[in-house]
């Protein structure tokens, strides 16, 4: 049985649904028109900041932060219900200041940042005045194993010198991007999970070089984009280190748990919208002398989609609740499970909708193709399926062995 939402969460959910209907869906095409009419796709369309101000005025802002000092004080379970609604539109998360990678970076600064770091970088991020990136993945190594990361962070007196080749740094093309969290090695000779550190790198420093934009299935995701970035002898004060040398993996684990809940709930929202569009399309189209909606094959696809979505939602809400009750570490298996299951389910549902739409489904006239590309990418983001499957099996076997040992003792 699902837990009942608090009155605050219920009210925010109702507000959010109304905001999406009134402000987000009608402005998706306006956003695209403004983006394409500018001299460059890397200029922020005016509609973005206009909608952000409306959302902020309505209190629909920083909803993801459980700490009441900075956000609404919602649990992961409660926020998950809101995150799903935002996931119905690729435009929506930024409007509520709930977009990756800023959400994860703000969580890192809240949990691990010094007072100086919070004042300089967290405060403007909370206000939505700047954007940030997370530079972890590298083109030269298999970054699914983060111990492979070769980026160098070397201390020289009162500074750290950073040399790194990073890619898939989301948001790096955004003109509002001012700060990067970079993961690299401070001590290659330390034990395996103590070699890495995270450090704050202002984006305007000498040596920070954005090499190129990296499209996803042909989508450039302007005006934010994903970039390959080279950090060439970039110098930052020692005070820019997060939490201390050798604490990079510790920070990463704290960052990725809730973030995976957010990714999965947004993917469920995308699937819900795809199902909604599928039904509307099938109700309005006729083929072979009857409405598509009356054909058994279409009805079967609708039924399968509803089953898929409900399974995905329940599994994700269970993981979110476990994080709230027992912490991220205790919920590792559940988090890994949703990271595998939900993108697969989202892809299946969106694919069924595309089939019903036909040629229109793979065009840019409807959001299905973009959501499909996004869902497929999610199977790689924050770790590929195979890594999570390995972890699920390892944790499951460990639990079974422990249970068997208990039975023997009794």
mmCIF file of C-alpha atoms in Angstrom:
data_model
loop_
_atom_site.group_PDB
_atom_site.id
_atom_site.type_symbol
_atom_site.label_atom_id
_atom_site.label_comp_id
_atom_site.label_asym_id
_atom_site.label_seq_id
_atom_site.Cartn_x
_atom_site.Cartn_y
_atom_site.Cartn_z
ATOM 1 C CA UNK A 1 0.000 0.000 0.000
ATOM 2 C CA UNK A 2 1.378 3.407 -0.993
ATOM 3 C CA UNK A 3 2.027 5.990 1.691
ATOM 4 C CA UNK A 4 -0.283 8.969 1.649
ATOM 5 C CA UNK A 5 1.313 12.250 0.634
ATOM 6 C CA UNK A 6 1.462 15.124 3.091
ATOM 7 C CA UNK A 7 -0.989 17.988 2.599
ATOM 8 C CA UNK A 8 1.917 20.152 1.389
ATOM 9 C CA UNK A 9 2.973 17.589 -1.217
ATOM 10 C CA UNK A 10 -0.624 17.152 -2.392
ATOM 11 C CA UNK A 11 -1.019 20.916 -2.792
ATOM 12 C CA UNK A 12 2.275 21.249 -4.701
ATOM 13 C CA UNK A 13 1.308 18.345 -6.971
ATOM 14 C CA UNK A 14 -2.012 20.005 -7.814
ATOM 15 C CA UNK A 15 -0.242 23.324 -8.441
ATOM 16 C CA UNK A 16 2.329 21.634 -10.639
ATOM 17 C CA UNK A 17 -0.255 19.846 -12.793
ATOM 18 C CA UNK A 18 -2.089 23.142 -13.338
ATOM 19 C CA UNK A 19 1.165 24.953 -14.145
ATOM 20 C CA UNK A 20 2.095 22.312 -16.732
ATOM 21 C CA UNK A 21 -1.281 22.651 -18.425
ATOM 22 C CA UNK A 22 -1.291 26.460 -18.377
ATOM 23 C CA UNK A 23 2.353 27.318 -18.983
ATOM 24 C CA UNK A 24 4.542 24.378 -20.068
ATOM 25 C CA UNK A 25 2.720 22.411 -22.782
ATOM 26 C CA UNK A 26 1.488 25.542 -24.629
ATOM 27 C CA UNK A 27 5.020 26.996 -24.642
ATOM 28 C CA UNK A 28 6.981 23.974 -25.881
ATOM 29 C CA UNK A 29 6.610 25.046 -29.505
ATOM 30 C CA UNK A 30 7.229 28.703 -28.602
ATOM 31 C CA UNK A 31 10.499 27.633 -26.976
ATOM 32 C CA UNK A 32 11.534 25.847 -30.188
ATOM 33 C CA UNK A 33 10.505 28.811 -32.345
ATOM 34 C CA UNK A 34 12.478 31.268 -30.208
ATOM 35 C CA UNK A 35 15.483 28.967 -30.145
ATOM 36 C CA UNK A 36 15.514 28.618 -33.922
ATOM 37 C CA UNK A 37 14.867 32.290 -34.658
ATOM 38 C CA UNK A 38 17.938 33.573 -32.798
ATOM 39 C CA UNK A 39 21.349 34.200 -34.354
ATOM 40 C CA UNK A 40 22.671 31.271 -32.316
ATOM 41 C CA UNK A 41 21.032 28.241 -30.709
ATOM 42 C CA UNK A 42 23.289 28.851 -27.694
ATOM 43 C CA UNK A 43 21.377 31.916 -26.525
ATOM 44 C CA UNK A 44 18.696 31.442 -23.859
ATOM 45 C CA UNK A 45 15.207 31.882 -25.380
ATOM 46 C CA UNK A 46 13.304 34.616 -23.482
ATOM 47 C CA UNK A 47 10.437 32.233 -22.671
ATOM 48 C CA UNK A 48 12.719 30.281 -20.304
ATOM 49 C CA UNK A 49 13.379 33.151 -17.899
ATOM 50 C CA UNK A 50 9.767 34.341 -18.170
ATOM 51 C CA UNK A 51 8.436 30.955 -17.086
ATOM 52 C CA UNK A 52 11.030 30.636 -14.321
ATOM 53 C CA UNK A 53 9.841 33.898 -12.777
ATOM 54 C CA UNK A 54 6.212 32.711 -12.842
ATOM 55 C CA UNK A 55 7.172 29.390 -11.232
ATOM 56 C CA UNK A 56 9.231 31.139 -8.574
ATOM 57 C CA UNK A 57 6.372 33.524 -7.772
ATOM 58 C CA UNK A 58 4.043 30.538 -7.278
ATOM 59 C CA UNK A 59 6.468 28.815 -4.919
ATOM 60 C CA UNK A 60 7.197 26.015 -7.397
ATOM 61 C CA UNK A 61 10.940 26.325 -6.910
ATOM 62 C CA UNK A 62 13.750 24.074 -5.613
ATOM 63 C CA UNK A 63 11.200 21.365 -4.891
ATOM 64 C CA UNK A 64 13.832 18.604 -4.870
ATOM 65 C CA UNK A 65 15.690 19.743 -1.722
ATOM 66 C CA UNK A 66 14.644 17.884 1.475
ATOM 67 C CA UNK A 67 16.350 20.469 3.698
ATOM 68 C CA UNK A 68 13.814 23.153 4.653
ATOM 69 C CA UNK A 69 16.590 25.722 4.889
ATOM 70 C CA UNK A 70 16.999 25.570 1.109
ATOM 71 C CA UNK A 71 13.842 23.957 -0.289
ATOM 72 C CA UNK A 72 10.368 22.710 0.587
ATOM 73 C CA UNK A 73 11.492 19.976 2.962
ATOM 74 C CA UNK A 74 9.895 17.200 0.903
ATOM 75 C CA UNK A 75 11.057 13.614 1.291
ATOM 76 C CA UNK A 76 12.426 11.724 -1.717
ATOM 77 C CA UNK A 77 9.126 9.808 -1.808
ATOM 78 C CA UNK A 78 7.080 13.008 -1.920
ATOM 79 C CA UNK A 79 9.287 14.756 -4.457
ATOM 80 C CA UNK A 80 9.165 11.692 -6.697
ATOM 81 C CA UNK A 81 5.464 12.344 -7.341
ATOM 82 C CA UNK A 82 6.270 15.902 -8.447
ATOM 83 C CA UNK A 83 9.300 14.891 -10.486
ATOM 84 C CA UNK A 84 7.140 12.531 -12.540
ATOM 85 C CA UNK A 85 4.895 15.404 -13.568
ATOM 86 C CA UNK A 86 7.885 17.509 -14.656
ATOM 87 C CA UNK A 87 9.150 14.568 -16.708
ATOM 88 C CA UNK A 88 6.198 14.897 -19.073
ATOM 89 C CA UNK A 89 8.050 17.748 -20.788
ATOM 90 C CA UNK A 90 11.755 18.107 -21.538
ATOM 91 C CA UNK A 91 11.263 21.850 -21.060
ATOM 92 C CA UNK A 92 9.807 21.628 -17.555
ATOM 93 C CA UNK A 93 12.559 20.728 -15.033
ATOM 94 C CA UNK A 94 14.602 23.897 -15.577
ATOM 95 C CA UNK A 95 11.527 26.081 -15.143
ATOM 96 C CA UNK A 96 11.242 24.885 -11.522
ATOM 97 C CA UNK A 97 15.029 24.940 -10.912
ATOM 98 C CA UNK A 98 14.867 21.142 -10.695
ATOM 99 C CA UNK A 99 17.048 20.234 -13.670
ATOM 100 C CA UNK A 100 20.116 18.000 -13.809
ATOM 101 C CA UNK A 101 22.996 18.414 -13.299
ATOM 102 C CA UNK A 102 22.243 21.501 -11.174
ATOM 103 C CA UNK A 103 20.093 19.486 -8.749
ATOM 104 C CA UNK A 104 22.911 17.048 -8.011
ATOM 105 C CA UNK A 105 25.479 19.819 -7.774
ATOM 106 C CA UNK A 106 23.310 21.787 -5.354
ATOM 107 C CA UNK A 107 22.839 18.668 -3.236
ATOM 108 C CA UNK A 108 26.623 18.190 -3.167
ATOM 109 C CA UNK A 109 27.183 21.768 -2.050
ATOM 110 C CA UNK A 110 24.471 21.523 0.616
ATOM 111 C CA UNK A 111 25.849 18.266 2.026
ATOM 112 C CA UNK A 112 29.584 18.718 1.567
ATOM 113 C CA UNK A 113 30.323 22.354 0.733
ATOM 114 C CA UNK A 114 32.059 24.808 3.042
ATOM 115 C CA UNK A 115 30.290 28.014 4.046
ATOM 116 C CA UNK A 116 32.461 29.922 1.589
ATOM 117 C CA UNK A 117 31.613 27.495 -1.244
ATOM 118 C CA UNK A 118 27.920 27.693 -0.434
ATOM 119 C CA UNK A 119 27.884 31.480 -0.454
ATOM 120 C CA UNK A 120 29.788 31.751 -3.714
ATOM 121 C CA UNK A 121 28.141 28.988 -5.740
ATOM 122 C CA UNK A 122 25.154 27.446 -3.975
ATOM 123 C CA UNK A 123 23.275 30.708 -3.426
ATOM 124 C CA UNK A 124 23.202 31.780 -7.099
ATOM 125 C CA UNK A 125 22.316 28.199 -8.130
ATOM 126 C CA UNK A 126 19.405 28.175 -5.697
ATOM 127 C CA UNK A 127 18.184 31.435 -7.204
ATOM 128 C CA UNK A 128 18.500 30.062 -10.745
ATOM 129 C CA UNK A 129 20.894 32.870 -11.687
ATOM 130 C CA UNK A 130 23.668 30.568 -12.932
ATOM 131 C CA UNK A 131 24.070 27.016 -14.247
ATOM 132 C CA UNK A 132 26.649 24.371 -13.422
ATOM 133 C CA UNK A 133 28.149 21.177 -14.832
ATOM 134 C CA UNK A 134 29.459 17.876 -13.491
ATOM 135 C CA UNK A 135 32.681 16.703 -15.190
ATOM 136 C CA UNK A 136 33.272 13.038 -14.433
ATOM 137 C CA UNK A 137 33.212 10.889 -17.593
ATOM 138 C CA UNK A 138 36.349 10.690 -19.752
ATOM 139 C CA UNK A 139 36.708 9.734 -23.441
ATOM 140 C CA UNK A 140 39.953 7.786 -22.996
ATOM 141 C CA UNK A 141 38.768 5.243 -20.401
ATOM 142 C CA UNK A 142 35.735 3.077 -19.584
ATOM 143 C CA UNK A 143 34.136 5.486 -17.144
ATOM 144 C CA UNK A 144 31.502 2.972 -16.034
ATOM 145 C CA UNK A 145 34.308 2.024 -13.634
ATOM 146 C CA UNK A 146 35.067 5.383 -12.034
ATOM 147 C CA UNK A 147 38.393 4.097 -10.680
ATOM 148 C CA UNK A 148 39.590 4.287 -14.297
ATOM 149 C CA UNK A 149 39.381 8.084 -14.293
ATOM 150 C CA UNK A 150 42.789 9.561 -15.082
ATOM 151 C CA UNK A 151 42.208 13.286 -14.555
ATOM 152 C CA UNK A 152 44.951 14.823 -12.448
ATOM 153 C CA UNK A 153 44.428 17.161 -9.474
ATOM 154 C CA UNK A 154 47.859 18.057 -8.061
ATOM 155 C CA UNK A 155 48.498 20.375 -5.141
ATOM 156 C CA UNK A 156 51.135 23.060 -5.613
ATOM 157 C CA UNK A 157 51.360 25.291 -2.558
ATOM 158 C CA UNK A 158 48.033 27.053 -2.031
ATOM 159 C CA UNK A 159 46.614 25.873 -5.354
ATOM 160 C CA UNK A 160 45.498 22.725 -7.109
ATOM 161 C CA UNK A 161 46.501 22.258 -10.745
ATOM 162 C CA UNK A 162 43.919 20.379 -12.812
ATOM 163 C CA UNK A 163 44.604 18.523 -16.057
ATOM 164 C CA UNK A 164 41.678 16.587 -17.473
ATOM 165 C CA UNK A 165 39.936 15.500 -20.645
ATOM 166 C CA UNK A 166 36.227 15.190 -19.900
ATOM 167 C CA UNK A 167 33.131 14.700 -22.013
ATOM 168 C CA UNK A 168 29.353 14.495 -21.652
ATOM 169 C CA UNK A 169 29.454 17.486 -19.330
ATOM 170 C CA UNK A 170 25.801 18.499 -19.595
ATOM 171 C CA UNK A 171 25.084 22.224 -19.719
ATOM 172 C CA UNK A 172 28.587 23.333 -20.666
ATOM 173 C CA UNK A 173 27.383 25.204 -23.761
ATOM 174 C CA UNK A 174 24.869 27.197 -21.729
ATOM 175 C CA UNK A 175 26.034 30.845 -21.495
ATOM 176 C CA UNK A 176 24.888 30.871 -17.848
ATOM 177 C CA UNK A 177 27.282 28.060 -16.889
ATOM 178 C CA UNK A 178 29.701 29.447 -14.278
ATOM 179 C CA UNK A 179 31.004 26.507 -12.227
ATOM 180 C CA UNK A 180 32.084 22.896 -12.753
ATOM 181 C CA UNK A 181 32.479 20.079 -10.262
ATOM 182 C CA UNK A 182 35.419 18.057 -11.582
ATOM 183 C CA UNK A 183 36.358 14.558 -10.409
ATOM 184 C CA UNK A 184 39.982 13.478 -10.665
ATOM 185 C CA UNK A 185 42.881 11.814 -8.884
ATOM 186 C CA UNK A 186 44.669 13.616 -6.073
ATOM 187 C CA UNK A 187 46.621 10.534 -4.956
ATOM 188 C CA UNK A 188 47.114 7.694 -7.490
ATOM 189 C CA UNK A 189 48.931 5.643 -4.815
ATOM 190 C CA UNK A 190 46.120 5.621 -2.254
ATOM 191 C CA UNK A 191 43.734 2.682 -1.861
ATOM 192 C CA UNK A 192 41.426 2.257 -4.851
ATOM 193 C CA UNK A 193 38.453 4.305 -3.624
ATOM 194 C CA UNK A 194 40.510 6.986 -1.885
ATOM 195 C CA UNK A 195 42.426 8.180 -4.959
ATOM 196 C CA UNK A 196 39.686 10.447 -6.295
ATOM 197 C CA UNK A 197 38.576 13.911 -5.202
ATOM 198 C CA UNK A 198 36.032 16.471 -6.373
ATOM 199 C CA UNK A 199 36.931 20.099 -6.859
ATOM 200 C CA UNK A 200 35.118 23.295 -7.840
ATOM 201 C CA UNK A 201 36.404 24.897 -11.039
ATOM 202 C CA UNK A 202 35.070 28.330 -12.087
ATOM 203 C CA UNK A 203 34.235 28.104 -15.786
ATOM 204 C CA UNK A 204 35.928 31.375 -16.770
ATOM 205 C CA UNK A 205 39.437 30.387 -15.665
ATOM 206 C CA UNK A 206 42.378 30.206 -18.099
ATOM 207 C CA UNK A 207 42.818 26.673 -19.389
ATOM 208 C CA UNK A 208 39.133 25.691 -19.367
ATOM 209 C CA UNK A 209 38.465 24.838 -23.008
ATOM 210 C CA UNK A 210 35.129 23.689 -24.418
ATOM 211 C CA UNK A 211 36.199 21.593 -27.396
ATOM 212 C CA UNK A 212 32.892 20.630 -28.993
ATOM 213 C CA UNK A 213 29.213 19.961 -28.501
ATOM 214 C CA UNK A 214 28.140 16.308 -28.390
ATOM 215 C CA UNK A 215 24.692 15.712 -29.928
ATOM 216 C CA UNK A 216 22.534 12.839 -28.657
ATOM 217 C CA UNK A 217 20.913 10.896 -31.509
ATOM 218 C CA UNK A 218 21.236 14.106 -33.520
ATOM 219 C CA UNK A 219 19.682 16.354 -30.844
ATOM 220 C CA UNK A 220 21.999 19.184 -29.811
ATOM 221 C CA UNK A 221 19.919 19.930 -26.677
ATOM 222 C CA UNK A 222 20.501 23.647 -27.147
ATOM 223 C CA UNK A 223 20.819 25.986 -25.380
ATOM 224 C CA UNK A 224 22.417 23.680 -22.761
ATOM 225 C CA UNK A 225 24.158 20.945 -24.730
ATOM 226 C CA UNK A 226 26.681 18.294 -23.717
ATOM 227 C CA UNK A 227 30.358 19.054 -24.222
ATOM 228 C CA UNK A 228 33.834 17.675 -24.369
ATOM 229 C CA UNK A 229 35.944 19.889 -22.102
ATOM 230 C CA UNK A 230 39.685 20.047 -21.624
ATOM 231 C CA UNK A 231 41.092 21.418 -18.388
ATOM 232 C CA UNK A 232 44.643 22.484 -19.235
ATOM 233 C CA UNK A 233 46.783 23.358 -16.192
ATOM 234 C CA UNK A 234 43.806 25.051 -14.576
ATOM 235 C CA UNK A 235 44.700 26.533 -11.199
ATOM 236 C CA UNK A 236 42.222 26.913 -8.357
ATOM 237 C CA UNK A 237 42.687 27.723 -4.639
ATOM 238 C CA UNK A 238 43.020 24.763 -2.266
ATOM 239 C CA UNK A 239 39.769 25.955 -0.651
ATOM 240 C CA UNK A 240 37.933 24.757 -3.790
ATOM 241 C CA UNK A 241 38.329 21.081 -2.837
ATOM 242 C CA UNK A 242 35.072 19.467 -1.724
ATOM 243 C CA UNK A 243 35.131 17.754 1.669
ATOM 244 C CA UNK A 244 38.845 16.941 1.394
ATOM 245 C CA UNK A 245 41.258 14.854 -0.654
ATOM 246 C CA UNK A 246 40.246 11.268 -1.327
ATOM 247 C CA UNK A 247 36.537 11.868 -0.641
ATOM 248 C CA UNK A 248 35.376 11.835 -4.287
ATOM 249 C CA UNK A 249 33.673 8.428 -4.206
ATOM 250 C CA UNK A 250 31.947 9.243 -0.952
ATOM 251 C CA UNK A 251 30.524 12.404 -2.522
ATOM 252 C CA UNK A 252 29.557 10.555 -5.723
ATOM 253 C CA UNK A 253 27.514 7.987 -3.794
ATOM 254 C CA UNK A 254 25.710 10.719 -1.869
ATOM 255 C CA UNK A 255 24.987 12.551 -5.118
ATOM 256 C CA UNK A 256 23.840 9.702 -7.344
ATOM 257 C CA UNK A 257 21.241 7.975 -5.121
ATOM 258 C CA UNK A 258 18.505 10.651 -5.123
ATOM 259 C CA UNK A 259 19.515 11.668 -8.663
ATOM 260 C CA UNK A 260 18.613 8.234 -9.984
ATOM 261 C CA UNK A 261 15.177 8.552 -8.391
ATOM 262 C CA UNK A 262 14.745 11.861 -10.228
ATOM 263 C CA UNK A 263 15.856 10.399 -13.583
ATOM 264 C CA UNK A 264 13.507 7.444 -13.242
ATOM 265 C CA UNK A 265 10.462 9.432 -12.186
ATOM 266 C CA UNK A 266 10.967 11.824 -15.089
ATOM 267 C CA UNK A 267 11.159 8.800 -17.401
ATOM 268 C CA UNK A 268 7.855 7.559 -15.975
ATOM 269 C CA UNK A 269 6.365 10.993 -16.653
ATOM 270 C CA UNK A 270 7.560 10.767 -20.255
ATOM 271 C CA UNK A 271 5.905 7.350 -20.564
ATOM 272 C CA UNK A 272 2.645 8.710 -19.137
ATOM 273 C CA UNK A 273 2.619 11.496 -21.684
ATOM 274 C CA UNK A 274 3.366 9.028 -24.469
ATOM 275 C CA UNK A 275 0.398 6.887 -23.410
ATOM 276 C CA UNK A 276 -1.829 9.959 -23.247
ATOM 277 C CA UNK A 277 -0.749 11.016 -26.748
ATOM 278 C CA UNK A 278 -1.193 7.458 -28.030
ATOM 279 C CA UNK A 279 -4.810 7.319 -26.870
ATOM 280 C CA UNK A 280 -5.628 10.767 -28.269
ATOM 281 C CA UNK A 281 -4.036 9.889 -31.616
ATOM 282 C CA UNK A 282 -5.782 6.529 -31.841
ATOM 283 C CA UNK A 283 -9.101 8.173 -30.999
ATOM 284 C CA UNK A 284 -8.752 10.712 -33.805
ATOM 285 C CA UNK A 285 -7.476 8.458 -36.624
ATOM 286 C CA UNK A 286 -9.254 5.969 -38.814
ATOM 287 C CA UNK A 287 -7.789 3.130 -40.873
ATOM 288 C CA UNK A 288 -9.477 0.282 -42.715
ATOM 289 C CA UNK A 289 -12.924 1.685 -41.963
ATOM 290 C CA UNK A 290 -12.678 1.914 -38.184
ATOM 291 C CA UNK A 291 -11.040 4.075 -35.524
ATOM 292 C CA UNK A 292 -7.593 2.997 -34.421
ATOM 293 C CA UNK A 293 -8.774 3.100 -30.808
ATOM 294 C CA UNK A 294 -11.301 0.328 -31.578
ATOM 295 C CA UNK A 295 -8.722 -2.092 -32.945
ATOM 296 C CA UNK A 296 -7.724 -4.939 -30.659
ATOM 297 C CA UNK A 297 -3.992 -4.549 -31.333
ATOM 298 C CA UNK A 298 -4.075 -0.883 -30.276
ATOM 299 C CA UNK A 299 -6.045 -1.668 -27.132
ATOM 300 C CA UNK A 300 -3.542 -4.355 -26.261
ATOM 301 C CA UNK A 301 -0.707 -1.835 -26.563
ATOM 302 C CA UNK A 302 -2.583 0.592 -24.313
ATOM 303 C CA UNK A 303 -3.114 -2.125 -21.703
ATOM 304 C CA UNK A 304 0.520 -3.274 -21.812
ATOM 305 C CA UNK A 305 1.644 0.342 -21.427
ATOM 306 C CA UNK A 306 -0.515 0.930 -18.360
ATOM 307 C CA UNK A 307 0.843 -2.252 -16.752
ATOM 308 C CA UNK A 308 4.423 -1.207 -17.520
ATOM 309 C CA UNK A 309 4.000 2.292 -16.108
ATOM 310 C CA UNK A 310 2.382 1.113 -12.874
ATOM 311 C CA UNK A 311 5.163 -1.413 -12.290
ATOM 312 C CA UNK A 312 7.833 1.212 -12.893
ATOM 313 C CA UNK A 313 6.182 3.749 -10.611
ATOM 314 C CA UNK A 314 5.697 1.339 -7.723
ATOM 315 C CA UNK A 315 9.283 0.099 -7.922
ATOM 316 C CA UNK A 316 10.651 3.655 -7.986
ATOM 317 C CA UNK A 317 8.474 4.908 -5.143
ATOM 318 C CA UNK A 318 9.574 1.904 -3.098
ATOM 319 C CA UNK A 319 13.223 2.832 -3.716
ATOM 320 C CA UNK A 320 12.561 6.474 -2.817
ATOM 321 C CA UNK A 321 10.845 5.467 0.408
ATOM 322 C CA UNK A 322 13.702 3.174 1.352
ATOM 323 C CA UNK A 323 16.205 6.019 0.884
ATOM 324 C CA UNK A 324 14.053 8.150 3.193
ATOM 325 C CA UNK A 325 13.744 5.425 5.830
ATOM 326 C CA UNK A 326 17.161 3.749 5.736
ATOM 327 C CA UNK A 327 19.503 5.923 3.690
ATOM 328 C CA UNK A 328 21.063 5.664 0.231
ATOM 329 C CA UNK A 329 23.499 2.886 1.143
ATOM 330 C CA UNK A 330 20.744 0.578 2.390
ATOM 331 C CA UNK A 331 18.746 1.213 -0.800
ATOM 332 C CA UNK A 332 21.563 0.395 -3.229
ATOM 333 C CA UNK A 333 19.849 -2.662 -4.694
ATOM 334 C CA UNK A 334 16.510 -0.919 -5.114
ATOM 335 C CA UNK A 335 18.195 2.092 -6.756
ATOM 336 C CA UNK A 336 20.078 -0.176 -9.168
ATOM 337 C CA UNK A 337 16.865 -2.054 -9.983
ATOM 338 C CA UNK A 338 14.944 1.058 -10.998
ATOM 339 C CA UNK A 339 17.902 2.344 -12.998
ATOM 340 C CA UNK A 340 17.655 -0.789 -15.164
ATOM 341 C CA UNK A 341 13.903 -1.326 -15.218
ATOM 342 C CA UNK A 342 12.465 2.165 -15.671
ATOM 343 C CA UNK A 343 14.335 3.343 -18.785
ATOM 344 C CA UNK A 344 13.521 0.014 -20.475
ATOM 345 C CA UNK A 345 9.842 0.436 -19.648
ATOM 346 C CA UNK A 346 9.796 4.080 -20.723
ATOM 347 C CA UNK A 347 11.356 3.141 -24.060
ATOM 348 C CA UNK A 348 8.754 0.404 -24.613
ATOM 349 C CA UNK A 349 5.812 2.699 -23.924
ATOM 350 C CA UNK A 350 7.172 5.551 -26.051
ATOM 351 C CA UNK A 351 7.940 3.111 -28.867
ATOM 352 C CA UNK A 352 4.338 1.874 -28.864
ATOM 353 C CA UNK A 353 3.125 5.471 -29.110
ATOM 354 C CA UNK A 354 5.499 6.149 -32.012
ATOM 355 C CA UNK A 355 4.077 3.095 -33.803
ATOM 356 C CA UNK A 356 0.542 4.483 -33.464
ATOM 357 C CA UNK A 357 1.656 7.911 -34.703
ATOM 358 C CA UNK A 358 3.489 6.448 -37.688
ATOM 359 C CA UNK A 359 5.735 8.926 -39.498
ATOM 360 C CA UNK A 360 4.579 11.752 -37.247
ATOM 361 C CA UNK A 361 5.982 9.874 -34.268
ATOM 362 C CA UNK A 362 9.570 10.128 -35.449
ATOM 363 C CA UNK A 363 9.242 13.782 -36.482
ATOM 364 C CA UNK A 364 9.853 16.881 -34.399
ATOM 365 C CA UNK A 365 6.168 17.845 -34.650
ATOM 366 C CA UNK A 366 5.495 15.770 -31.526
ATOM 367 C CA UNK A 367 7.649 15.163 -28.421
ATOM 368 C CA UNK A 368 7.831 11.373 -28.784
ATOM 369 C CA UNK A 369 11.102 11.127 -30.723
ATOM 370 C CA UNK A 370 12.942 13.444 -28.321
ATOM 371 C CA UNK A 371 11.583 11.551 -25.310
ATOM 372 C CA UNK A 372 12.620 8.237 -26.905
ATOM 373 C CA UNK A 373 16.185 9.466 -27.427
ATOM 374 C CA UNK A 374 16.258 10.760 -23.876
ATOM 375 C CA UNK A 375 14.994 7.458 -22.434
ATOM 376 C CA UNK A 376 17.545 5.435 -24.392
ATOM 377 C CA UNK A 377 20.346 7.706 -23.178
ATOM 378 C CA UNK A 378 19.168 7.155 -19.615
ATOM 379 C CA UNK A 379 20.308 3.524 -19.874
ATOM 380 C CA UNK A 380 23.871 4.893 -19.913
ATOM 381 C CA UNK A 381 23.583 7.973 -17.691
ATOM 382 C CA UNK A 382 24.742 7.344 -14.079
ATOM 383 C CA UNK A 383 26.055 3.907 -15.031
ATOM 384 C CA UNK A 384 25.088 1.461 -17.814
ATOM 385 C CA UNK A 385 22.609 -1.374 -17.296
ATOM 386 C CA UNK A 386 25.301 -4.061 -17.134
ATOM 387 C CA UNK A 387 27.013 -2.409 -14.162
ATOM 388 C CA UNK A 388 23.727 -2.134 -12.263
ATOM 389 C CA UNK A 389 22.800 -5.745 -13.104
ATOM 390 C CA UNK A 390 26.149 -6.856 -11.698
ATOM 391 C CA UNK A 391 25.487 -4.914 -8.494
ATOM 392 C CA UNK A 392 21.931 -6.239 -8.148
ATOM 393 C CA UNK A 393 23.152 -9.828 -8.471
ATOM 394 C CA UNK A 394 25.995 -9.270 -6.004
ATOM 395 C CA UNK A 395 23.695 -7.711 -3.398
ATOM 396 C CA UNK A 396 21.010 -10.355 -3.899
ATOM 397 C CA UNK A 397 23.502 -13.201 -3.455
ATOM 398 C CA UNK A 398 24.939 -11.526 -0.366
ATOM 399 C CA UNK A 399 21.466 -11.205 1.184
ATOM 400 C CA UNK A 400 20.631 -14.841 0.406
ATOM 401 C CA UNK A 401 23.876 -16.083 1.935
ATOM 402 C CA UNK A 402 23.242 -14.029 5.090
ATOM 403 C CA UNK A 403 19.722 -15.466 5.388
ATOM 404 C CA UNK A 404 21.023 -19.006 4.975
ATOM 405 C CA UNK A 405 23.627 -18.398 7.698
ATOM 406 C CA UNK A 406 20.922 -17.125 10.048
ATOM 407 C CA UNK A 407 18.879 -20.275 9.444
ATOM 408 C CA UNK A 408 21.890 -22.481 10.219
ATOM 409 C CA UNK A 409 22.548 -20.597 13.474
ATOM 410 C CA UNK A 410 18.946 -21.043 14.570
#
